[in-house]
Amino acid sequence: MAKAIEFISVCKDFNGKGIVHDLNLSIEKGNLVTLIGPSGCGKTTTLKMINRLIEPTSGTISVHGVDISRIDPVELRREIGYVIQQIGLFPHLTIEENISLVPRMKGQRKDVCVKRAYELLDVMGMDPAVFASRYPKELSGGQQQRVGVARALAADPEIILMDEPFSALDPISREQLQDEIAKLQAELQKTIVFVTHDMDEALKIADQIVLMQHGKIIQQDVPEQILRHPKNDFVRQFVGEKRFAQAATRATIEDAIVQAVTVRPHRGIAECIQLMRTRRVNGLIVTDRSGRYLGVVDAMRVLGSFADEGATAATVMDASVPVIQPGTDVAPVIALLQADGHGFLPVVDGEERLLGAVTRGSVLKLMTPTGGEVHEDAAMASV
Ligand SMILES: Nc1ncnc2c1ncn2[C@@H]1O[C@H](COP(=O)(O)OP(=O)(O)O)[C@@H](O)[C@H]1O
Ligand SMILES: [Mg+2]
């Protein structure tokens, strides 16, 4: 694969203090690579060396196979898009003029630039008819950041550098822009180097994640491998214990058992509905007098038989639901929950006595044990 950017033994000192140490990094064309690590670990310094805003103390950086120390910095920067947190739009220029600035400097015709600016606003989800003639101060932070991305794309650079571009935004704008970037990159096949300190952001958008600490690369890999095989404690901590890939392999199903709302078989349908309503569950588990499991009644079954005056829990229940026993591995339980439409499964002991239930929500929580946010679908409330 063609290399878009290559660092060979790059070091950077500031005032004699080593900040980036012997960095070797290869970025393939068309990849979105995130540089991630704690504050001060050298991410910004590394990024700025790519467009020569910072010069390395030693080593070589190549862009598309050319040693950049031999390219005029101003020329280089025109070929590389750059988006930072404080986007720095020119306040006295309209949005269209801000986006067209670099192409105009490169001598492109005005009408071509205007057309392109309109297209890019559209790509970024902003109506050109509304926004093109506005000034930056008339835009929200999220909108300004979108314009910043549009501006970086305007000269159609092969490479775009982004330094925590979304970190000052509210969570919703941030999510939206992350989606836009991932989509853009898939469509346009740009090489994007994206600095962040947010692992969720990196995992969401990256083809490759480069984890840095104290000016060194600790691990470079695809998100899946970073999650599954963090190289050391630092990576493990950075990825966070809450990630499910690792948690799932340690978890046992016992921890996912929740209390079940039970009903006796002779109870009528109206009683079942009343019980589901007051206990806020979408299903009931039918047990006999001694607590033995008999079947499952879910809201749909109940509603479907409501017209039948004589229907009871026993007559509408589904007795074919697979039951699970404590000690079962998590993986087959997930498969069963996927295959079974009720969203929950009864857990029974060796004598078929009901111990509780596992739900999609309770299993998901199990995989994010340190309180990772799991938004339970209301329809999966514990039973
Ligand atoms: N121009 C500079 N002069 C001196 N020290 C600097 C300069 N730029 C960055 N540093 C230092 O280099 C280290 C790495 O900075 P930076 O690359 O901005 O980290 P990050 O982006 O990962 O937070 C920090 O300790 C910072 O203080
Ligand atoms: Mg930084």
PDB file of N, CA and C and ligand atoms in Angstrom, residues 43-45 163-164 195, ligand 2:
ATOM      1  N   LYS A  43       1.257  14.777  20.934  1.00  0.00           N
ATOM      2  CA  LYS A  43       0.370  14.573  19.776  1.00  0.00           C
ATOM      3  C   LYS A  43       0.402  15.769  18.833  1.00  0.00           C
ATOM      4  N   THR A  44       0.173  16.949  19.415  1.00  0.00           N
ATOM      5  CA  THR A  44       0.141  18.159  18.595  1.00  0.00           C
ATOM      6  C   THR A  44       1.488  18.405  17.927  1.00  0.00           C
ATOM      7  N   THR A  45       2.545  18.194  18.701  1.00  0.00           N
ATOM      8  CA  THR A  45       3.895  18.358  18.149  1.00  0.00           C
ATOM      9  C   THR A  45       4.088  17.431  16.951  1.00  0.00           C
ATOM     10  N   ASP A 163      -6.626  18.520  14.740  1.00  0.00           N
ATOM     11  CA  ASP A 163      -6.126  18.505  16.113  1.00  0.00           C
ATOM     12  C   ASP A 163      -7.268  18.777  17.092  1.00  0.00           C
ATOM     13  N   GLU A 164      -7.768  17.736  17.691  1.00  0.00           N
ATOM     14  CA  GLU A 164      -8.902  17.806  18.614  1.00  0.00           C
ATOM     15  C   GLU A 164      -9.991  18.742  18.080  1.00  0.00           C
ATOM     16  N   VAL A 195      -6.000  13.996  15.825  1.00  0.00           N
ATOM     17  CA  VAL A 195      -5.540  13.951  17.218  1.00  0.00           C
ATOM     18  C   VAL A 195      -6.736  14.046  18.160  1.00  0.00           C
TER      19      VAL A 195
HETATM   20 MG    MG B   2      -2.440  18.913  21.690  1.00  0.00          MG
END
